[in-house]
Amino acid sequence: MYIGRYNHTIDTKNRLFIPSILREKSKLFILTQGLEGCLFLYDMKTWEKVLTKLENLSLPDKTEERAFKRALLSGAHELYLDTQGRVLIPKNLKDFAKIKRDAVIVGVGNRIEIWDEQKWKNYSKEKAEISLKKLAVKLEL
């Protein structure tokens, strides 16, 4: 399980440091387009579960199903940790997430999300914090 929030800077070669607590499970990851403009980073075991879900996906609209699979898989990249615990963020994914320099790495259970720092601040304030307050009461947390 991935949890926590970490701030790091993408260097001039598009490398991003992954905190050691988040890289204990794997040295090989899959990075792809996420939702709300972030990137999803999966360890290989979890990625295999995602692929199984995709294989079993059966939407009534086959055009939509194919489009979804293409979007998710065509943007996916295998990333290996270097000896310093960094991964190389491909330019197309860095551009997709509009990450300039400062990034936020967020553990969200079965995956890691990578956000542009300002986008994370906006999302956190406008969506995440409100949702936490609303659902925590319902879930009695």
JSON list of C-alpha atoms in Angstrom, two decimals:
[
{"chain": "A", "resi": 1, "resn": "MET", "atom": "CA", "xyz": [0.00, 0.00, 0.00]},
{"chain": "A", "resi": 2, "resn": "TYR", "atom": "CA", "xyz": [1.31, 3.40, -0.97]},
{"chain": "A", "resi": 3, "resn": "ILE", "atom": "CA", "xyz": [0.59, 6.35, 1.32]},
{"chain": "A", "resi": 4, "resn": "GLY", "atom": "CA", "xyz": [2.01, 9.79, 1.99]},
{"chain": "A", "resi": 5, "resn": "ARG", "atom": "CA", "xyz": [2.81, 13.00, 0.11]},
{"chain": "A", "resi": 6, "resn": "TYR", "atom": "CA", "xyz": [6.29, 14.05, -0.96]},
{"chain": "A", "resi": 7, "resn": "ASN", "atom": "CA", "xyz": [7.60, 17.12, -2.77]},
{"chain": "A", "resi": 8, "resn": "HIS", "atom": "CA", "xyz": [10.48, 16.75, -5.21]},
{"chain": "A", "resi": 9, "resn": "THR", "atom": "CA", "xyz": [11.93, 18.58, -8.17]},
{"chain": "A", "resi": 10, "resn": "ILE", "atom": "CA", "xyz": [12.29, 17.17, -11.66]},
{"chain": "A", "resi": 11, "resn": "ASP", "atom": "CA", "xyz": [15.87, 17.79, -12.77]},
{"chain": "A", "resi": 12, "resn": "THR", "atom": "CA", "xyz": [16.98, 19.16, -16.15]},
{"chain": "A", "resi": 13, "resn": "LYS", "atom": "CA", "xyz": [17.14, 15.60, -17.55]},
{"chain": "A", "resi": 14, "resn": "ASN", "atom": "CA", "xyz": [13.47, 14.93, -16.55]},
{"chain": "A", "resi": 15, "resn": "ARG", "atom": "CA", "xyz": [14.45, 12.61, -13.70]},
{"chain": "A", "resi": 16, "resn": "LEU", "atom": "CA", "xyz": [12.30, 12.46, -10.58]},
{"chain": "A", "resi": 17, "resn": "PHE", "atom": "CA", "xyz": [13.40, 11.05, -7.23]},
{"chain": "A", "resi": 18, "resn": "ILE", "atom": "CA", "xyz": [11.01, 8.46, -5.82]},
{"chain": "A", "resi": 19, "resn": "PRO", "atom": "CA", "xyz": [11.12, 8.34, -2.01]},
{"chain": "A", "resi": 20, "resn": "SER", "atom": "CA", "xyz": [12.62, 5.13, -0.64]},
{"chain": "A", "resi": 21, "resn": "ILE", "atom": "CA", "xyz": [9.45, 4.14, 1.24]},
{"chain": "A", "resi": 22, "resn": "LEU", "atom": "CA", "xyz": [7.59, 4.10, -2.11]},
{"chain": "A", "resi": 23, "resn": "ARG", "atom": "CA", "xyz": [10.20, 2.13, -4.01]},
{"chain": "A", "resi": 24, "resn": "GLU", "atom": "CA", "xyz": [10.56, -0.78, -1.61]},
{"chain": "A", "resi": 25, "resn": "LYS", "atom": "CA", "xyz": [8.15, -3.00, -3.61]},
{"chain": "A", "resi": 26, "resn": "SER", "atom": "CA", "xyz": [9.73, -2.69, -7.04]},
{"chain": "A", "resi": 27, "resn": "LYS", "atom": "CA", "xyz": [12.62, -1.40, -9.14]},
{"chain": "A", "resi": 28, "resn": "LEU", "atom": "CA", "xyz": [10.47, -1.45, -12.29]},
{"chain": "A", "resi": 29, "resn": "PHE", "atom": "CA", "xyz": [7.34, 0.65, -12.63]},
{"chain": "A", "resi": 30, "resn": "ILE", "atom": "CA", "xyz": [4.76, 1.51, -15.27]},
{"chain": "A", "resi": 31, "resn": "LEU", "atom": "CA", "xyz": [3.90, 5.20, -15.70]},
{"chain": "A", "resi": 32, "resn": "THR", "atom": "CA", "xyz": [0.81, 6.27, -17.62]},
{"chain": "A", "resi": 33, "resn": "GLN", "atom": "CA", "xyz": [-1.74, 9.04, -17.93]},
{"chain": "A", "resi": 34, "resn": "GLY", "atom": "CA", "xyz": [-3.91, 9.37, -14.87]},
{"chain": "A", "resi": 35, "resn": "LEU", "atom": "CA", "xyz": [-7.12, 11.18, -14.04]},
{"chain": "A", "resi": 36, "resn": "GLU", "atom": "CA", "xyz": [-7.57, 14.86, -13.18]},
{"chain": "A", "resi": 37, "resn": "GLY", "atom": "CA", "xyz": [-4.33, 15.61, -15.01]},
{"chain": "A", "resi": 38, "resn": "CYS", "atom": "CA", "xyz": [-1.87, 13.59, -12.93]},
{"chain": "A", "resi": 39, "resn": "LEU", "atom": "CA", "xyz": [0.26, 10.57, -13.78]},
{"chain": "A", "resi": 40, "resn": "PHE", "atom": "CA", "xyz": [-0.29, 7.06, -12.41]},
{"chain": "A", "resi": 41, "resn": "LEU", "atom": "CA", "xyz": [2.77, 5.05, -11.38]},
{"chain": "A", "resi": 42, "resn": "TYR", "atom": "CA", "xyz": [2.21, 1.32, -10.80]},
{"chain": "A", "resi": 43, "resn": "ASP", "atom": "CA", "xyz": [4.54, -1.40, -9.55]},
{"chain": "A", "resi": 44, "resn": "MET", "atom": "CA", "xyz": [4.56, -4.43, -11.84]},
{"chain": "A", "resi": 45, "resn": "LYS", "atom": "CA", "xyz": [2.35, -6.61, -9.63]},
{"chain": "A", "resi": 46, "resn": "THR", "atom": "CA", "xyz": [-0.39, -3.99, -9.57]},
{"chain": "A", "resi": 47, "resn": "TRP", "atom": "CA", "xyz": [0.05, -3.21, -13.28]},
{"chain": "A", "resi": 48, "resn": "GLU", "atom": "CA", "xyz": [-0.62, -6.86, -14.07]},
{"chain": "A", "resi": 49, "resn": "LYS", "atom": "CA", "xyz": [-3.93, -6.55, -12.17]},
{"chain": "A", "resi": 50, "resn": "VAL", "atom": "CA", "xyz": [-4.78, -3.44, -14.22]},
{"chain": "A", "resi": 51, "resn": "LEU", "atom": "CA", "xyz": [-4.06, -5.36, -17.43]},
{"chain": "A", "resi": 52, "resn": "THR", "atom": "CA", "xyz": [-6.31, -8.22, -16.28]},
{"chain": "A", "resi": 53, "resn": "LYS", "atom": "CA", "xyz": [-9.12, -5.73, -15.64]},
{"chain": "A", "resi": 54, "resn": "LEU", "atom": "CA", "xyz": [-8.59, -4.28, -19.11]},
{"chain": "A", "resi": 55, "resn": "GLU", "atom": "CA", "xyz": [-8.72, -7.73, -20.71]},
{"chain": "A", "resi": 56, "resn": "ASN", "atom": "CA", "xyz": [-12.00, -8.43, -18.95]},
{"chain": "A", "resi": 57, "resn": "LEU", "atom": "CA", "xyz": [-13.47, -5.02, -19.68]},
{"chain": "A", "resi": 58, "resn": "SER", "atom": "CA", "xyz": [-16.64, -5.24, -21.70]},
{"chain": "A", "resi": 59, "resn": "LEU", "atom": "CA", "xyz": [-18.36, -1.92, -22.27]},
{"chain": "A", "resi": 60, "resn": "PRO", "atom": "CA", "xyz": [-21.58, -1.72, -24.30]},
{"chain": "A", "resi": 61, "resn": "ASP", "atom": "CA", "xyz": [-19.92, 0.89, -26.53]},
{"chain": "A", "resi": 62, "resn": "LYS", "atom": "CA", "xyz": [-16.98, -0.96, -28.11]},
{"chain": "A", "resi": 63, "resn": "THR", "atom": "CA", "xyz": [-15.64, 2.24, -29.68]},
{"chain": "A", "resi": 64, "resn": "GLU", "atom": "CA", "xyz": [-15.42, 3.80, -26.22]},
{"chain": "A", "resi": 65, "resn": "GLU", "atom": "CA", "xyz": [-13.80, 0.65, -24.83]},
{"chain": "A", "resi": 66, "resn": "ARG", "atom": "CA", "xyz": [-11.12, 0.63, -27.53]},
{"chain": "A", "resi": 67, "resn": "ALA", "atom": "CA", "xyz": [-10.50, 4.37, -27.09]},
{"chain": "A", "resi": 68, "resn": "PHE", "atom": "CA", "xyz": [-10.04, 3.96, -23.34]},
{"chain": "A", "resi": 69, "resn": "LYS", "atom": "CA", "xyz": [-7.61, 1.08, -23.73]},
{"chain": "A", "resi": 70, "resn": "ARG", "atom": "CA", "xyz": [-5.64, 2.94, -26.39]},
{"chain": "A", "resi": 71, "resn": "ALA", "atom": "CA", "xyz": [-5.38, 6.09, -24.29]},
{"chain": "A", "resi": 72, "resn": "LEU", "atom": "CA", "xyz": [-4.21, 4.23, -21.20]},
{"chain": "A", "resi": 73, "resn": "LEU", "atom": "CA", "xyz": [-1.83, 1.79, -22.87]},
{"chain": "A", "resi": 74, "resn": "SER", "atom": "CA", "xyz": [-0.36, 3.97, -25.60]},
{"chain": "A", "resi": 75, "resn": "GLY", "atom": "CA", "xyz": [0.83, 6.46, -23.00]},
{"chain": "A", "resi": 76, "resn": "ALA", "atom": "CA", "xyz": [2.33, 3.81, -20.72]},
{"chain": "A", "resi": 77, "resn": "HIS", "atom": "CA", "xyz": [6.09, 3.55, -20.23]},
{"chain": "A", "resi": 78, "resn": "GLU", "atom": "CA", "xyz": [8.29, 1.13, -18.32]},
{"chain": "A", "resi": 79, "resn": "LEU", "atom": "CA", "xyz": [10.46, 3.02, -15.85]},
{"chain": "A", "resi": 80, "resn": "TYR", "atom": "CA", "xyz": [13.48, 1.60, -14.08]},
{"chain": "A", "resi": 81, "resn": "LEU", "atom": "CA", "xyz": [14.86, 3.16, -10.94]},
{"chain": "A", "resi": 82, "resn": "ASP", "atom": "CA", "xyz": [18.45, 4.32, -11.31]},
{"chain": "A", "resi": 83, "resn": "THR", "atom": "CA", "xyz": [20.99, 3.78, -8.55]},
{"chain": "A", "resi": 84, "resn": "GLN", "atom": "CA", "xyz": [19.90, 7.03, -6.87]},
{"chain": "A", "resi": 85, "resn": "GLY", "atom": "CA", "xyz": [16.20, 6.12, -6.82]},
{"chain": "A", "resi": 86, "resn": "ARG", "atom": "CA", "xyz": [15.15, 8.30, -9.74]},
{"chain": "A", "resi": 87, "resn": "VAL", "atom": "CA", "xyz": [12.95, 7.57, -12.74]},
{"chain": "A", "resi": 88, "resn": "LEU", "atom": "CA", "xyz": [13.04, 9.29, -16.11]},
{"chain": "A", "resi": 89, "resn": "ILE", "atom": "CA", "xyz": [9.69, 10.97, -16.83]},
{"chain": "A", "resi": 90, "resn": "PRO", "atom": "CA", "xyz": [9.01, 10.75, -20.60]},
{"chain": "A", "resi": 91, "resn": "LYS", "atom": "CA", "xyz": [8.40, 14.14, -22.19]},
{"chain": "A", "resi": 92, "resn": "ASN", "atom": "CA", "xyz": [4.93, 13.23, -23.48]},
{"chain": "A", "resi": 93, "resn": "LEU", "atom": "CA", "xyz": [3.77, 12.32, -19.96]},
{"chain": "A", "resi": 94, "resn": "LYS", "atom": "CA", "xyz": [5.46, 15.33, -18.39]},
{"chain": "A", "resi": 95, "resn": "ASP", "atom": "CA", "xyz": [3.62, 17.50, -20.93]},
{"chain": "A", "resi": 96, "resn": "PHE", "atom": "CA", "xyz": [0.32, 15.67, -20.32]},
{"chain": "A", "resi": 97, "resn": "ALA", "atom": "CA", "xyz": [0.51, 16.38, -16.58]},
{"chain": "A", "resi": 98, "resn": "LYS", "atom": "CA", "xyz": [1.85, 19.91, -17.22]},
{"chain": "A", "resi": 99, "resn": "ILE", "atom": "CA", "xyz": [4.67, 19.30, -14.76]},
{"chain": "A", "resi": 100, "resn": "LYS", "atom": "CA", "xyz": [7.17, 22.10, -15.04]},
{"chain": "A", "resi": 101, "resn": "ARG", "atom": "CA", "xyz": [9.75, 21.59, -12.32]},
{"chain": "A", "resi": 102, "resn": "ASP", "atom": "CA", "xyz": [8.19, 21.00, -8.92]},
{"chain": "A", "resi": 103, "resn": "ALA", "atom": "CA", "xyz": [6.24, 17.79, -8.47]},
{"chain": "A", "resi": 104, "resn": "VAL", "atom": "CA", "xyz": [4.18, 16.20, -5.74]},
{"chain": "A", "resi": 105, "resn": "ILE", "atom": "CA", "xyz": [4.30, 12.44, -5.32]},
{"chain": "A", "resi": 106, "resn": "VAL", "atom": "CA", "xyz": [1.21, 11.02, -3.62]},
{"chain": "A", "resi": 107, "resn": "GLY", "atom": "CA", "xyz": [0.63, 7.48, -2.39]},
{"chain": "A", "resi": 108, "resn": "VAL", "atom": "CA", "xyz": [-3.01, 6.52, -2.97]},
{"chain": "A", "resi": 109, "resn": "GLY", "atom": "CA", "xyz": [-3.26, 2.87, -2.02]},
{"chain": "A", "resi": 110, "resn": "ASN", "atom": "CA", "xyz": [-2.53, 0.65, -4.99]},
{"chain": "A", "resi": 111, "resn": "ARG", "atom": "CA", "xyz": [-0.63, 3.28, -6.99]},
{"chain": "A", "resi": 112, "resn": "ILE", "atom": "CA", "xyz": [1.49, 6.39, -6.80]},
{"chain": "A", "resi": 113, "resn": "GLU", "atom": "CA", "xyz": [0.33, 9.63, -8.41]},
{"chain": "A", "resi": 114, "resn": "ILE", "atom": "CA", "xyz": [2.65, 12.33, -9.72]},
{"chain": "A", "resi": 115, "resn": "TRP", "atom": "CA", "xyz": [1.27, 15.87, -9.91]},
{"chain": "A", "resi": 116, "resn": "ASP", "atom": "CA", "xyz": [2.52, 19.28, -10.91]},
{"chain": "A", "resi": 117, "resn": "GLU", "atom": "CA", "xyz": [2.90, 21.05, -7.56]},
{"chain": "A", "resi": 118, "resn": "GLN", "atom": "CA", "xyz": [0.56, 23.95, -8.32]},
{"chain": "A", "resi": 119, "resn": "LYS", "atom": "CA", "xyz": [-2.03, 21.67, -9.87]},
{"chain": "A", "resi": 120, "resn": "TRP", "atom": "CA", "xyz": [-1.91, 19.49, -6.72]},
{"chain": "A", "resi": 121, "resn": "LYS", "atom": "CA", "xyz": [-2.40, 22.53, -4.48]},
{"chain": "A", "resi": 122, "resn": "ASN", "atom": "CA", "xyz": [-5.44, 23.60, -6.50]},
{"chain": "A", "resi": 123, "resn": "TYR", "atom": "CA", "xyz": [-6.90, 20.09, -6.63]},
{"chain": "A", "resi": 124, "resn": "SER", "atom": "CA", "xyz": [-6.28, 19.47, -2.95]},
{"chain": "A", "resi": 125, "resn": "LYS", "atom": "CA", "xyz": [-7.97, 22.70, -1.92]},
{"chain": "A", "resi": 126, "resn": "GLU", "atom": "CA", "xyz": [-10.89, 22.52, -4.39]},
{"chain": "A", "resi": 127, "resn": "LYS", "atom": "CA", "xyz": [-11.65, 18.79, -4.36]},
{"chain": "A", "resi": 128, "resn": "ALA", "atom": "CA", "xyz": [-9.71, 16.56, -1.99]},
{"chain": "A", "resi": 129, "resn": "GLU", "atom": "CA", "xyz": [-10.11, 18.52, 1.24]},
{"chain": "A", "resi": 130, "resn": "ILE", "atom": "CA", "xyz": [-13.82, 19.07, 0.66]},
{"chain": "A", "resi": 131, "resn": "SER", "atom": "CA", "xyz": [-14.34, 15.40, -0.15]},
{"chain": "A", "resi": 132, "resn": "LEU", "atom": "CA", "xyz": [-12.40, 14.35, 2.95]},
{"chain": "A", "resi": 133, "resn": "LYS", "atom": "CA", "xyz": [-14.54, 16.48, 5.21]},
{"chain": "A", "resi": 134, "resn": "LYS", "atom": "CA", "xyz": [-17.80, 15.32, 3.61]},
{"chain": "A", "resi": 135, "resn": "LEU", "atom": "CA", "xyz": [-17.01, 11.59, 3.46]},
{"chain": "A", "resi": 136, "resn": "ALA", "atom": "CA", "xyz": [-15.18, 11.31, 6.78]},
{"chain": "A", "resi": 137, "resn": "VAL", "atom": "CA", "xyz": [-18.42, 12.16, 8.57]},
{"chain": "A", "resi": 138, "resn": "LYS", "atom": "CA", "xyz": [-20.39, 9.60, 6.54]},
{"chain": "A", "resi": 139, "resn": "LEU", "atom": "CA", "xyz": [-17.77, 6.92, 7.10]},
{"chain": "A", "resi": 140, "resn": "GLU", "atom": "CA", "xyz": [-17.39, 7.84, 10.76]},
{"chain": "A", "resi": 141, "resn": "LEU", "atom": "CA", "xyz": [-13.62, 8.22, 10.55]}
]
